[in-house]
XYZ file of C-alpha atoms in Angstrom:
614
model
C 47.395 47.931 -23.661
C 43.976 46.239 -23.932
C 42.728 47.696 -20.770
C 43.574 51.095 -21.837
C 42.094 51.019 -25.346
C 38.857 49.490 -23.611
C 38.921 52.227 -21.515
C 39.640 55.231 -23.742
C 36.966 53.922 -26.356
C 34.305 53.804 -23.067
C 34.923 57.543 -22.402
C 35.010 58.766 -26.077
C 31.741 56.984 -26.743
C 30.315 58.368 -23.515
C 31.151 62.096 -24.493
C 29.662 61.581 -27.699
C 26.453 60.353 -26.361
C 26.249 62.918 -23.651
C 26.992 65.596 -26.831
C 24.108 64.260 -29.011
C 21.595 64.256 -25.898
C 22.331 67.858 -24.950
C 21.750 68.786 -28.530
C 18.747 66.837 -28.435
C 17.335 68.548 -25.398
C 18.490 71.707 -26.994
C 16.428 71.449 -29.637
C 13.357 70.498 -28.010
C 13.938 73.410 -25.815
C 13.558 75.982 -28.723
C 10.359 77.073 -29.870
C 8.343 75.702 -32.894
C 9.169 77.772 -35.679
C 12.924 77.829 -34.860
C 12.464 74.193 -35.242
C 10.968 74.300 -38.806
C 13.183 76.789 -39.637
C 16.240 74.409 -38.599
C 14.976 71.619 -40.208
C 14.657 73.144 -43.317
C 18.406 74.198 -43.149
C 19.533 70.873 -42.372
C 19.546 68.310 -44.693
C 17.229 65.447 -44.974
C 20.358 62.917 -43.946
C 20.965 64.349 -40.900
C 17.882 64.760 -39.857
C 17.409 60.871 -40.575
C 20.467 59.972 -38.814
C 19.176 61.621 -35.482
C 15.675 60.300 -35.986
C 17.358 56.951 -36.180
C 19.270 57.875 -33.021
C 16.224 58.790 -30.890
C 14.900 55.924 -32.152
C 17.232 53.729 -30.861
C 17.514 55.525 -27.612
C 14.084 55.292 -26.990
C 14.215 51.391 -27.854
C 16.989 50.838 -25.125
C 15.242 52.960 -22.493
C 11.907 51.262 -23.001
C 13.703 47.655 -22.547
C 15.278 49.223 -19.501
C 12.340 50.045 -18.146
C 10.607 47.148 -18.912
C 8.543 48.002 -21.904
C 7.879 46.139 -24.939
C 7.681 49.038 -27.530
C 8.470 52.921 -27.854
C 4.620 53.239 -29.074
C 2.868 52.138 -26.390
C 4.923 55.096 -24.557
C 3.653 57.361 -26.906
C 0.111 56.362 -27.010
C 0.103 56.730 -23.020
C 1.672 60.468 -23.258
C -1.223 61.038 -25.643
C -3.851 60.342 -22.965
C -1.990 62.128 -20.375
C -2.100 65.426 -22.634
C -5.845 65.144 -23.660
C -6.514 64.433 -19.835
C -4.536 67.755 -18.707
C -5.827 69.805 -21.753
C -9.249 68.831 -20.411
C -9.019 69.430 -16.969
C -7.416 72.793 -17.452
C -10.696 73.670 -19.630
C -13.283 72.553 -16.818
C -11.258 73.555 -13.752
C -9.301 76.529 -12.714
C -7.945 74.534 -9.711
C -5.700 72.430 -11.833
C -3.836 75.275 -13.544
C -0.455 73.936 -11.468
C -0.904 70.610 -13.844
C -0.509 72.789 -17.083
C 2.931 73.379 -16.602
C 4.814 70.657 -18.733
C 6.671 68.748 -16.335
C 10.502 68.256 -17.372
C 11.366 64.863 -18.293
C 13.791 62.492 -16.718
C 17.032 62.654 -19.086
C 17.547 58.834 -19.234
C 20.810 58.904 -20.942
C 22.899 58.833 -18.229
C 20.919 56.067 -17.133
C 21.467 54.032 -20.393
C 25.284 54.864 -20.650
C 25.835 53.572 -16.714
C 23.933 50.237 -17.964
C 26.111 49.947 -20.987
C 29.376 50.453 -19.077
C 28.191 48.022 -16.143
C 27.338 45.242 -18.954
C 30.840 45.818 -20.509
C 32.610 45.429 -17.085
C 30.924 41.911 -16.620
C 32.291 40.672 -19.710
C 35.644 40.714 -17.427
C 33.905 38.540 -14.820
C 34.353 34.886 -14.409
C 31.124 32.846 -13.306
C 31.368 30.815 -10.276
C 30.889 27.646 -11.685
C 33.820 27.904 -14.075
C 36.096 28.999 -11.324
C 38.964 26.780 -11.237
C 38.833 24.611 -7.755
C 41.321 21.895 -6.548
C 39.031 18.647 -6.764
C 39.418 17.980 -2.868
C 37.914 21.365 -2.055
C 34.977 21.114 -4.084
C 34.032 17.697 -3.184
C 34.257 19.138 0.281
C 31.713 21.857 -0.563
C 29.686 19.025 -2.231
C 29.255 16.764 0.813
C 27.057 19.141 2.501
C 24.334 18.735 -0.212
C 21.682 16.256 -0.229
C 20.489 13.605 -2.700
C 18.305 16.153 -4.758
C 20.790 18.669 -4.908
C 23.285 16.571 -5.802
C 20.994 15.482 -8.566
C 20.357 19.135 -9.797
C 24.220 19.903 -9.614
C 24.880 17.254 -11.841
C 23.183 18.531 -14.434
C 25.002 21.904 -14.818
C 28.108 21.346 -16.387
C 30.656 18.006 -17.034
C 32.933 19.051 -14.284
C 29.662 19.342 -11.612
C 28.569 16.080 -13.004
C 32.015 13.963 -12.431
C 31.818 15.804 -8.630
C 28.152 14.976 -7.932
C 28.685 11.481 -9.306
C 31.829 10.700 -6.728
C 32.058 7.566 -4.801
C 33.295 8.915 -1.765
C 30.306 11.295 -1.662
C 27.464 8.749 -2.314
C 29.383 6.276 0.469
C 29.212 8.721 3.155
C 25.423 9.482 2.269
C 24.927 5.602 2.851
C 26.662 5.846 5.872
C 24.644 8.661 7.119
C 21.386 6.947 6.094
C 22.309 4.032 8.026
C 22.936 1.513 5.427
C 26.272 -0.654 5.210
C 27.996 0.754 8.320
C 30.601 -1.694 8.524
C 31.813 -1.372 4.517
C 34.631 0.446 2.914
C 34.539 2.584 -0.258
C 36.159 -0.034 -2.249
C 33.363 -2.721 -1.401
C 30.907 -1.651 -4.244
C 31.776 0.117 -7.890
C 28.655 1.914 -7.479
C 27.436 3.435 -4.132
C 24.832 5.766 -5.628
C 23.100 2.497 -7.066
C 23.867 0.767 -3.667
C 21.878 3.423 -2.229
C 18.896 3.489 -4.413
C 18.634 -0.262 -4.131
C 18.515 0.421 -0.417
C 15.495 3.003 -0.555
C 13.568 0.695 -2.800
C 14.224 -2.245 -0.427
C 13.222 -0.247 2.653
C 10.170 0.826 0.879
C 9.034 -2.522 -0.140
C 9.822 -3.653 3.137
C 7.697 -0.858 5.062
C 4.834 -1.946 2.553
C 5.099 -5.679 3.079
C 4.973 -4.482 6.835
C 1.646 -2.647 6.155
C -0.026 -5.471 4.040
C 1.030 -8.207 5.938
C 3.030 -9.708 3.205
C 5.764 -11.904 3.615
C 6.835 -15.500 4.865
C 5.220 -16.765 8.217
C 7.044 -20.082 9.875
C 6.745 -21.649 13.359
C 9.624 -22.964 14.975
C 8.010 -25.838 17.000
C 10.967 -28.509 17.969
C 10.458 -30.080 20.891
C 7.227 -32.275 20.805
C 5.080 -33.041 23.506
C 6.815 -30.628 26.076
C 5.908 -26.953 26.730
C 7.562 -23.880 26.030
C 8.832 -22.276 28.857
C 10.781 -19.205 28.044
C 12.064 -17.566 24.619
C 14.491 -14.961 23.472
C 15.875 -13.771 20.143
C 18.494 -11.006 19.020
C 19.030 -10.537 15.361
C 18.920 -13.876 13.446
C 19.565 -15.952 16.775
C 15.968 -17.736 18.621
C 16.420 -19.627 21.753
C 13.989 -21.529 23.530
C 13.856 -23.504 26.663
C 11.218 -26.385 27.455
C 9.769 -28.037 30.592
C 12.264 -30.980 29.397
C 15.284 -29.113 30.218
C 15.949 -29.035 26.834
C 17.338 -25.775 25.136
C 16.871 -25.065 21.265
C 18.828 -22.613 19.120
C 17.709 -21.161 15.596
C 19.264 -19.042 13.195
C 16.915 -17.738 10.955
C 19.668 -16.713 8.450
C 20.165 -20.541 7.545
C 17.105 -22.062 7.429
C 18.529 -25.629 5.682
C 20.490 -26.378 9.160
C 18.017 -27.815 11.734
C 17.881 -26.464 15.101
C 20.983 -26.679 17.213
C 20.752 -28.798 20.242
C 22.114 -27.442 23.164
C 23.886 -30.002 25.609
C 23.449 -29.206 28.941
C 26.745 -29.589 31.257
C 27.921 -32.736 32.021
C 27.782 -32.092 35.917
C 23.976 -31.932 35.331
C 23.544 -34.524 32.357
C 22.517 -37.387 34.397
C 19.843 -35.654 36.886
C 16.553 -37.213 36.125
C 14.216 -35.775 35.974
C 15.544 -32.578 34.430
C 14.378 -29.283 35.930
C 12.246 -27.017 33.938
C 14.187 -23.877 32.085
C 13.138 -20.912 33.898
C 14.599 -18.186 32.072
C 16.327 -17.798 28.540
C 18.470 -15.012 27.086
C 20.418 -14.798 23.744
C 22.649 -12.224 22.050
C 24.998 -11.936 19.015
C 27.965 -14.111 21.169
C 26.188 -16.372 23.685
C 23.373 -18.115 24.734
C 22.046 -18.268 28.498
C 19.815 -20.865 30.214
C 18.690 -20.954 33.898
C 17.116 -23.691 35.426
C 14.733 -24.173 38.246
C 17.740 -25.937 40.721
C 20.077 -22.847 40.218
C 21.846 -23.910 37.903
C 23.315 -22.039 34.878
C 24.377 -22.747 31.698
C 26.415 -20.532 29.011
C 26.915 -21.935 25.466
C 28.572 -19.918 22.747
C 26.542 -19.395 19.635
C 29.637 -19.806 16.990
C 31.958 -22.347 18.200
C 29.783 -25.495 19.593
C 27.094 -27.334 21.514
C 28.778 -27.684 24.676
C 28.534 -25.130 27.388
C 31.645 -22.381 27.965
C 30.727 -21.645 31.430
C 28.420 -23.269 34.422
C 27.749 -22.222 37.889
C 24.990 -22.655 40.079
C 23.436 -20.527 42.585
C 21.501 -21.982 45.932
C 17.737 -21.400 45.185
C 15.878 -20.831 41.911
C 16.956 -18.033 39.596
C 14.381 -15.289 39.792
C 15.691 -12.813 37.463
C 18.650 -13.558 34.422
C 19.945 -10.408 31.846
C 22.269 -10.666 29.388
C 24.280 -7.349 27.926
C 23.204 -6.888 24.325
C 26.693 -5.345 23.358
C 28.887 -7.974 25.404
C 28.726 -11.398 27.166
C 28.089 -10.000 30.546
C 25.891 -11.884 32.312
C 23.711 -10.955 35.769
C 21.554 -13.562 37.716
C 19.592 -13.213 41.057
C 18.417 -15.945 43.101
C 16.746 -14.635 46.202
C 18.750 -11.780 47.985
C 22.081 -12.619 46.299
C 23.174 -10.651 42.648
C 25.927 -11.313 40.763
C 27.653 -10.350 37.757
C 29.947 -12.818 35.342
C 31.899 -11.688 32.531
C 34.551 -13.832 30.711
C 38.344 -11.714 30.288
C 40.648 -10.988 27.148
C 41.650 -15.381 27.259
C 37.980 -16.443 27.411
C 37.944 -17.539 31.211
C 34.558 -16.473 32.868
C 35.132 -14.111 36.152
C 32.728 -12.883 38.737
C 32.823 -9.146 38.505
C 31.234 -8.646 42.124
C 28.562 -10.401 44.560
C 26.075 -8.466 46.529
C 23.092 -8.941 48.889
C 20.044 -7.268 48.702
C 17.913 -6.419 51.757
C 14.672 -7.811 49.822
C 14.502 -10.442 47.269
C 14.082 -9.705 43.786
C 10.997 -10.092 41.584
C 10.884 -12.215 38.913
C 11.694 -11.303 35.177
C 13.073 -7.984 35.795
C 16.552 -6.665 34.150
C 19.352 -6.547 36.186
C 20.684 -3.160 34.930
C 18.312 -1.623 37.431
C 16.816 -4.292 39.462
C 13.508 -4.098 41.326
C 12.567 -5.403 45.065
C 9.377 -4.677 45.788
C 9.090 -0.929 46.208
C 12.659 -0.277 46.052
C 14.828 -0.159 42.413
C 18.433 -1.065 42.874
C 21.380 0.032 40.385
C 23.916 -2.638 39.993
C 27.247 -1.875 38.273
C 30.391 -3.818 38.022
C 32.635 -0.894 39.534
C 30.549 -0.827 42.586
C 30.817 -3.023 45.376
C 27.352 -2.572 46.981
C 23.962 -1.744 44.761
C 22.731 1.562 44.919
C 19.553 2.549 45.518
C 17.782 4.415 42.273
C 14.156 4.668 43.838
C 12.258 3.816 46.876
C 8.591 5.198 47.511
C 6.902 3.094 50.637
C 3.924 1.333 49.797
C 3.980 1.973 45.922
C 5.300 -1.221 44.312
C 7.010 -1.544 41.325
C 4.938 -2.928 38.460
C 6.972 -3.018 35.323
C 10.631 -1.859 34.541
C 13.095 -1.470 31.672
C 16.903 0.270 31.314
C 18.483 1.536 28.257
C 22.544 2.623 28.569
C 21.524 5.715 29.565
C 18.212 5.858 31.498
C 15.624 3.603 33.469
C 11.769 3.488 33.166
C 9.712 2.213 36.290
C 6.282 1.564 36.797
C 5.083 2.620 39.830
C 1.630 2.183 41.268
C 0.388 4.489 43.098
C -2.066 3.153 46.322
C -4.169 4.910 49.089
C -3.811 8.580 49.368
C -1.728 8.792 46.075
C -4.064 7.794 43.823
C -5.584 11.500 44.093
C -2.386 12.621 42.346
C -3.338 11.532 39.081
C -3.191 7.508 39.062
C -0.220 5.232 37.925
C 2.503 6.688 36.613
C 6.023 5.870 34.683
C 9.192 7.187 36.208
C 12.162 7.957 33.825
C 15.750 8.109 36.121
C 19.101 8.948 34.644
C 21.568 6.125 35.350
C 24.506 8.550 35.128
C 23.070 11.039 37.962
C 20.718 8.651 39.703
C 18.109 11.430 39.795
C 14.508 11.164 38.495
C 14.050 13.261 35.363
C 10.623 12.842 34.195
C 7.289 11.472 35.610
C 4.891 10.388 32.479
C 1.739 9.026 32.332
C -2.125 8.901 34.073
C -3.739 6.111 33.997
C -6.055 3.833 36.479
C -4.772 0.689 35.487
C -1.028 -0.595 36.165
C 1.822 -0.209 33.720
C 2.387 -3.793 32.983
C 5.265 -3.614 30.483
C 7.385 -0.763 29.096
C 9.870 -0.599 26.578
C 13.048 1.806 26.660
C 16.078 0.075 25.214
C 14.370 -0.803 21.776
C 12.400 2.103 21.203
C 13.367 5.521 19.216
C 15.231 8.290 20.809
C 13.461 10.199 23.323
C 10.453 7.836 22.726
C 8.965 5.307 25.586
C 6.498 3.146 24.959
C 4.231 1.345 27.330
C 1.259 -0.942 27.993
C -1.202 -1.258 30.710
C -3.690 -3.034 32.401
C -6.481 -0.626 31.091
C -6.265 -2.413 27.744
C -4.069 0.650 26.245
C -0.825 1.176 24.351
C 0.681 4.350 25.112
C 3.487 6.302 23.534
C 5.320 9.271 25.532
C 7.856 11.755 23.925
C 10.404 12.053 26.809
C 11.481 15.765 25.626
C 8.321 17.186 26.615
C 6.447 14.436 28.577
C 3.520 14.745 26.531
C 1.440 11.322 25.033
C 1.829 11.178 21.561
C -0.787 8.394 21.194
C -2.838 6.090 23.100
C -4.557 2.941 21.380
C -6.992 0.464 22.677
C -5.349 -2.576 21.886
C -5.941 -5.580 24.040
C -9.188 -6.442 26.170
C -7.334 -8.706 28.610
C -4.367 -6.361 29.356
C -1.039 -5.242 27.053
C 1.870 -7.824 27.829
C 4.392 -6.785 25.666
C 4.873 -4.041 23.264
C 7.809 -2.323 20.906
C 7.844 0.752 18.767
C 9.676 2.377 15.763
C 9.415 5.471 14.064
C 6.613 4.600 12.353
C 4.504 1.035 13.588
C 3.944 -0.311 16.973
C 3.852 -4.354 17.753
C 1.780 -5.419 20.714
C 0.780 -8.226 22.650
C -1.827 -8.934 24.425
C -2.790 -11.598 27.287
C -5.614 -12.986 25.148
C -2.837 -14.304 22.329
C -3.565 -11.557 19.906
C -0.303 -9.450 18.419
C -1.512 -6.321 16.901
C 0.268 -4.238 14.301
C -0.181 -0.298 14.313
C 0.270 2.947 12.482
C 1.762 5.243 14.906
C 0.585 8.393 13.033
C -2.809 7.717 11.889
C -3.243 5.472 15.216
C -5.319 2.983 12.999
C -4.493 -1.020 13.230
C -3.101 -2.795 10.075
C -3.529 -6.189 11.128
C -3.364 -8.958 13.943
C -2.543 -12.131 14.353
C -4.114 -14.459 17.168
C -2.633 -17.672 18.750
C -4.065 -19.568 22.071
C -1.591 -18.104 25.043
C -0.617 -15.061 26.236
C 2.016 -13.332 24.298
C 5.338 -13.148 26.284
C 8.007 -12.102 23.652
C 7.861 -9.686 20.948
C 10.772 -8.579 18.827
C 11.164 -7.001 15.896
C 13.567 -5.186 13.645
C 13.830 -3.969 9.992
C 12.322 -6.999 8.350
C 11.667 -9.610 10.931
C 9.489 -10.243 13.521
C 9.768 -12.903 16.226
C 6.599 -13.815 18.846
C 6.231 -16.141 21.276
C 2.984 -17.495 22.993
C 4.181 -19.094 26.297
C 1.364 -20.761 27.876
C 1.090 -20.220 32.051
C 0.121 -23.591 32.832
C 3.640 -25.742 32.988
C 2.156 -29.201 33.362
C -1.019 -29.698 31.743
C -2.348 -33.234 31.150
C -2.629 -35.120 27.776
C -4.934 -34.770 25.059
C -8.082 -36.915 27.149
C -8.586 -36.019 30.676
C -8.593 -40.113 31.554
C -5.115 -40.057 29.753
C -2.317 -41.246 31.849
C 0.436 -39.609 29.429
C 1.795 -36.919 30.592
C 2.963 -35.470 27.157
C 0.770 -32.504 26.527
C -1.624 -31.839 23.609
C -0.647 -29.612 20.811
C -3.227 -26.838 22.216
C -0.944 -26.352 25.640
C 2.648 -26.119 24.215
C 2.995 -22.846 23.120
C 4.131 -21.596 19.619
C 6.731 -19.631 18.479
C 6.232 -17.618 15.220
C 8.837 -15.760 12.573
C 7.899 -13.070 10.101
C 9.853 -12.413 7.508
C 8.726 -9.559 5.717
C 11.316 -9.182 3.309
C 10.048 -12.366 1.569
C 6.563 -12.598 -0.711
C 5.299 -15.612 0.284
C 2.835 -15.361 -2.757
C 5.853 -15.305 -5.172
C 6.705 -18.199 -7.609
C 9.543 -19.242 -5.399
C 7.489 -20.519 -2.402
C 4.936 -22.206 -4.687
C 5.226 -26.113 -4.422
C 7.078 -28.005 -7.225
C 4.021 -29.820 -8.164
C 2.203 -26.270 -8.774
C 4.635 -25.172 -11.214
C 4.600 -28.015 -13.224
C 3.330 -28.045 -17.015
C 2.295 -30.578 -19.581
C 5.622 -31.064 -20.926
C 6.377 -33.044 -18.675
C 6.426 -36.666 -19.529
C 6.890 -38.812 -16.471
C 4.446 -39.072 -13.560
C 0.778 -38.245 -13.439
C -0.505 -35.108 -14.089
C -3.330 -33.982 -11.811
C -4.407 -30.964 -13.728
C -3.960 -28.522 -10.811
C -4.347 -25.450 -13.528
C -7.223 -23.456 -11.499
C -4.654 -23.406 -8.237
C -2.065 -21.711 -10.525
C -2.640 -21.056 -13.849
C -0.264 -22.758 -16.677
C 1.602 -20.489 -18.629
C 2.566 -22.904 -21.527
C -0.389 -24.866 -23.268
C -0.186 -25.314 -27.328
C 1.465 -28.221 -28.371
C 2.772 -29.254 -25.068
C 0.512 -32.664 -24.867
C 0.622 -35.391 -26.988
C -3.538 -34.922 -27.456
C -3.197 -31.710 -28.682
């Protein structure tokens, strides 16, 4: 019933406006004497009504056309009329312009606009449509943080949707925070995400400004450091005395764990040197010069959980980062060991290579001279991944899907562009890309810890290079260390490199500028960092130095010959109040003991009335 009445009103109103517009048009078509006579015959009241209606229509049409006042239109029409009159008097060519042009009847346009406005009053705006909460939440999950903040200001209903905990929990997961958490672990995931963002920005600023706490992990005094490995919060080190030390950097209150050797080799004197050390989140592995290998658990205790011996010296040792899978190589023999479901270690496969394995190479793809073999648990024999006669492998690194080999070019091959890095796919065994063009040998390459589609490497020509594997082009090249690059790692914005002269340098990748550096005596043989921590190890090449004096018969190595392990924590500010000595935080209120008045080092905050002399 309401719709019929509205439709009838529209038709009646449209007809009335049409009749009045036609009458107004006829009135304009008549001559001037007729208009005067008609206006005299009509009453003054009707003339006033027509004038009011004409003014109303003129104002409405002006608003539709974007004008602010009908007076402007009248002034413009008068100017146009005077120009046409001037042109008609001065030139006969403009006679066609003397004819009055018919004005466009805008009554129909005004009526159509008014009816369209009436129709829109029956439509429901899109933000008031009632949708199920789950469906609206499904739509909102595709919005970013900025868009959610804007939507929260639209209405109360949208504010409730934009503040939903499930949305912000998923956003935390997408940003890479709290992977193992559930929705119920936090009462406000929006605040949690904001805190994580602020903490990340603070840590990045501390990295750039070298703000944090620095500690040296020196436990075995008088002995020389042989090898260091780190993973997450664990740092393990082996010494020339045969001792192995394990630190958990998350619990500094506890001393370094003393990992005992196997009872089968505990009575052997003198103890052999530790040749290789590896650690992950579950186990720590040490290989000795006599071919013995001990495996400890990082959680259960100090006694070895597995022990075996290989004839000869262990040349290479590798440990998976995700599982306790161990690979060892001694001479021509290579073997893989892994525990089963009950915890008993089993040898998965053993193989004999045509050539001996070089020292300190990863065993996912291991190098023997000019040939690189791929060793997998499901294969009975190693597969040849790369072989070129006369072109030795200088460095090697492997990730879960690719392997990067530093190949030395010799003889006639130097004309092809110098030394290169070959990138192979471990799934297909085919070469995918060749990057680099350097006269010096590539000394180190890092593919496992690099960002996706990125590769960072160091060269003996003193430069650190970063390559984009998608295009094969060089992203940056930095002149880093004057004695060659020994270790390197990069993430999405920084590069950390170590050199043979003992320098650890931190670079900003986008600008190519050095942020800061740290120096120690010996070459940097181990370098590993994560979001907030950095572990570096300066390992000496000489393992049997003499004492402090050349005439000293004591074989205890001097401190400058031992090597050093440094742990940097950029999530802490060493200049904060918590890191100041207790005596520096004392004030005049303390009555016991003697106060040395060290206010110049740390100014006192409370002075008035705190001392009896005041």
